[in-house]
Amino acid sequence: MTQPVLSAEKVVKGYTLGGETIPVLRGVDFQVHAGEMVALLGASGAGKSTLLHVLGLLDPPDSGRILLAGQPVHDLPIRERAAIRHRQIGFVFQFYHLIPELTALQNVLLGRMMLTRPLAWLRERRAARARAVQLLESVGLGKRLRHRPAQLSGGERQRVAIARALIARPRVILADEPTGNLDSHTAAEVLEILFRIHREEGISFVLVTHNAELAARCHRIVRMKDGLVLG
Amino acid sequence: MPPVYAWFLALRYLAARRVNLVGMLGVAVAVWALIVVISVFSGFLGEITDNVRASSAELLLTGVRERSSYEAVREVLERDPDVASTAPRLRHYAILYPYQPPRALGGPAMSTRALEANPLAFNFVELLGIDPEREARTSAFATWLANPGTGARSALASLYRVDDPAAPFAVPRERQEEAMRLLGQRVPPGGLLEASPGILMSWRRLRFSEQVEPGQQVELVSARFAEQARAEDLKKIRGRFAVAGAYETRHRLFDDSHALIGLEALRTLLGHDAADPEGTDLVSEVAIRARPGADLDTLARRLAAAVAGVSGGTVQTWRQQNAVFLGAVEQERGLMKIVLFAVMLVAAFLIYATLHMMVTGKFRDIGILMALGASPQGIQALFLLCGLTVSGLGCLLGFLAGRWSAVHLNDVNDAVHARFGIELFPRELYSLERIPYRLEAEWIVQVLVAALVLSLLVSYLPARRAARMPPVRAIAYE
Ligand SMILES: Nc1ncnc2c1ncn2[C@@H]1O[C@H](COP(=O)(O)OP(=O)(O)O)[C@@H](O)[C@H]1O
Ligand SMILES: [Mg+2]
């Protein structure tokens, strides 16, 4: 077995509400390998989203470690964690989370702008734009470049979000119920896109889902319950 | 340098929210007002400084001991290589009213009421006795005589223009008789026995009075203490003068209070005449002109020390002579700066409020940006840039509007006056032809920098709040 791209070791995470700490992750071990597609299953409230946030360095663990290509990254300074998140990890959310003021193309480009200084951007802009257009075309939105999120359907918005997650060429994509808000037909279309990207780009995926049929198409299924990984 | 998304989003966020125009306009109004009002104040200050300077001798020796002799003082003063010339002055106070012929000659009864209706506008004058020839060499006296009627003033001014600046106090007898006839007074048979000496009134007094004829006789009343007498031994002084014309220094305080007469005429009035052999030379102050390039302050100190044994007294520069007046206007300008800066504070608060609202509304975007790899510093920069852009645009707008308004102030004033009959700036109040303005680069830079720094300060709190928002809560829900 190769070294995992991204892994969690004995991760404990709780939220404090009104002086009381609610344990959400209670010692989770989890790995995703290069090119692997892992399905993360579990009842609502099991801690799947929380695990994704901790894996994606959005939320620090209370204890335990997060390793990227074998290197611990959870205790790096916040700036460096942000930079790693930008370069290595892409997020796709259930509710798309696009910026309403920006067009589809601008939303995708935003995924490339996080570390670039304005002067450098002048040089990179054309190439970045070409890649954003290409990504939007590959998810079937070549004719929707200038539409704003409000002018797009749910499935189209999620495809913009996928293009945005891809533009910085991440190693891992963390997708939290990407089809949870879509009708079954649209959901199938979006999933086909995800599987195709996985095939063509060799990016690792962690896919949170309730859909057993979908999970069956993944390399590996990990089940969670009450903040623990089962089996 | 903040990353590119901060610039990119700041502009788009602002463009999408018209409420930001409020903060921008607030800054624009504050900058506009600070530029226009202070520029007019500075222009005004420059103008009155010029006028004050023109109304005053460069240096003035005052507070001399009683019975100081001009010749003695002059000798000491002019020995200094930095003194170009000096002029003697004598100062007294008097009440002035138009001459009324005695009742025997058909004149009305004199009454206090008649004094109140004095067409000379002010009864009370400071009489300044001068030597025209020396004064012309020492102060701007020649300009004072040339000034009235310059510019687009009424024809009245030329009527009062002094014909011969070399002999400004000479009013021919025929002219005085002519004035009497014009005023309906009966000229004694065979004409006046002798011409009265001339008196120069200020243009500020004469310009509203069409009732004062050039050459008209005015009566002057004052009092003095008898020499070496008890204090209550007050002697009445009376003299008759003829209006010789108008002068104007353009310094309002001077012009409102002073009437000029010949030095000898005043000495005679005060009894320092042939009967008092030492009295022919008495002065109460001496005007001094310095050589070009001389430092007035050091010269003033040196001259004061030089005359200490001769006449005593102090030597004041033209600034010191008018320190209270100039200080008051400068104080007003300073106060105005503070008042107008309050407008800037209001504008800054508007920026704070809109930015605070924006951060609250952008809670989810902030989470998204962090998920995409934005650092808290970058998020902070994004909202600082929002505030800075709002005030930067406000500054630009305010600066352009302020500059335009200052340059076109007089046109605007004229247009408003022509259309609505309202004077935005009462030029007449300060006897100004044009509203003066002075756009000082230093002040404009100060205003703009202050606006930008202030907006940065008020943006800091909302921006910091944005940077500290927990990203996961923002993206967990729709
Ligand atoms: N920011 C938070 N503050 C407090 N409680 C939270 C927070 N995020 C998640 N939780 C709690 O943690 C538990 C697990 O949530 P989550 O990871 O979203 O589960 P899942 O995605 O599997 O449905 C839930 O009970 C939820 O209420
Ligand atoms: Mg969830």
mmCIF file of N, CA and C and ligand atoms in Angstrom, chain A residues 15 17 24 43-50, chain B residues 473, ligand 1:
data_model
loop_
_atom_site.group_PDB
_atom_site.id
_atom_site.type_symbol
_atom_site.label_atom_id
_atom_site.label_comp_id
_atom_site.label_asym_id
_atom_site.label_seq_id
_atom_site.Cartn_x
_atom_site.Cartn_y
_atom_site.Cartn_z
ATOM 1 N N TYR A 15 -17.338 20.451 20.306
ATOM 2 C CA TYR A 15 -17.776 21.849 20.281
ATOM 3 C C TYR A 15 -18.304 22.228 21.639
ATOM 4 N N LEU A 17 -20.692 24.308 23.816
ATOM 5 C CA LEU A 17 -21.925 25.087 23.745
ATOM 6 C C LEU A 17 -22.400 25.344 25.164
ATOM 7 N N VAL A 24 -17.698 15.473 19.130
ATOM 8 C CA VAL A 24 -18.224 15.194 17.791
ATOM 9 C C VAL A 24 -17.373 14.113 17.120
ATOM 10 N N ALA A 43 -25.052 8.235 9.546
ATOM 11 C CA ALA A 43 -26.290 8.943 9.824
ATOM 12 C C ALA A 43 -26.003 10.425 10.009
ATOM 13 N N SER A 44 -27.043 11.209 9.881
ATOM 14 C CA SER A 44 -26.898 12.645 10.101
ATOM 15 C C SER A 44 -26.447 12.885 11.531
ATOM 16 N N GLY A 45 -25.497 13.728 11.688
ATOM 17 C CA GLY A 45 -24.985 14.033 13.024
ATOM 18 C C GLY A 45 -23.862 13.109 13.449
ATOM 19 N N ALA A 46 -23.436 12.205 12.563
ATOM 20 C CA ALA A 46 -22.382 11.260 12.927
ATOM 21 C C ALA A 46 -21.012 11.935 13.007
ATOM 22 N N GLY A 47 -20.881 13.075 12.342
ATOM 23 C CA GLY A 47 -19.599 13.791 12.406
ATOM 24 C C GLY A 47 -18.862 13.807 11.082
ATOM 25 N N LYS A 48 -19.555 13.480 9.987
ATOM 26 C CA LYS A 48 -18.905 13.405 8.677
ATOM 27 C C LYS A 48 -18.395 14.772 8.222
ATOM 28 N N SER A 49 -19.272 15.771 8.311
ATOM 29 C CA SER A 49 -18.858 17.111 7.877
ATOM 30 C C SER A 49 -17.706 17.618 8.731
ATOM 31 N N THR A 50 -17.818 17.363 10.023
ATOM 32 C CA THR A 50 -16.756 17.813 10.930
ATOM 33 C C THR A 50 -15.429 17.167 10.554
ATOM 34 N N ARG B 473 -18.812 27.331 10.673
ATOM 35 C CA ARG B 473 -20.211 27.599 10.945
ATOM 36 C C ARG B 473 -20.867 28.249 9.722
HETATM 37 N N1 LIG C 1 -19.853 24.606 14.786
HETATM 38 C C1 LIG C 1 -20.541 23.735 15.551
HETATM 39 N N2 LIG C 1 -20.895 24.094 16.819
HETATM 40 C C2 LIG C 1 -21.550 23.248 17.600
HETATM 41 N N3 LIG C 1 -21.894 22.039 17.238
HETATM 42 C C3 LIG C 1 -21.577 21.571 16.017
HETATM 43 C C4 LIG C 1 -20.876 22.420 15.104
HETATM 44 N N4 LIG C 1 -20.662 21.727 13.957
HETATM 45 C C5 LIG C 1 -21.233 20.510 14.149
HETATM 46 N N5 LIG C 1 -21.779 20.436 15.363
HETATM 47 C C6 LIG C 1 -22.420 19.264 15.930
HETATM 48 O O1 LIG C 1 -21.618 18.130 15.704
HETATM 49 C C7 LIG C 1 -22.385 17.028 15.380
HETATM 50 C C8 LIG C 1 -21.903 16.415 14.081
HETATM 51 O O2 LIG C 1 -22.168 17.315 13.042
HETATM 52 P P1 LIG C 1 -21.739 17.075 11.535
HETATM 53 O O3 LIG C 1 -20.297 16.830 11.486
HETATM 54 O O4 LIG C 1 -22.279 18.142 10.718
HETATM 55 O O5 LIG C 1 -22.499 15.733 11.208
HETATM 56 P P2 LIG C 1 -22.885 15.153 9.807
HETATM 57 O O6 LIG C 1 -22.238 15.923 8.750
HETATM 58 O O7 LIG C 1 -22.421 13.750 9.873
HETATM 59 O O8 LIG C 1 -24.370 15.211 9.708
HETATM 60 C C9 LIG C 1 -23.819 17.461 15.289
HETATM 61 O O9 LIG C 1 -24.505 17.045 16.482
HETATM 62 C C10 LIG C 1 -23.741 18.953 15.203
HETATM 63 O O10 LIG C 1 -24.822 19.548 15.859
#
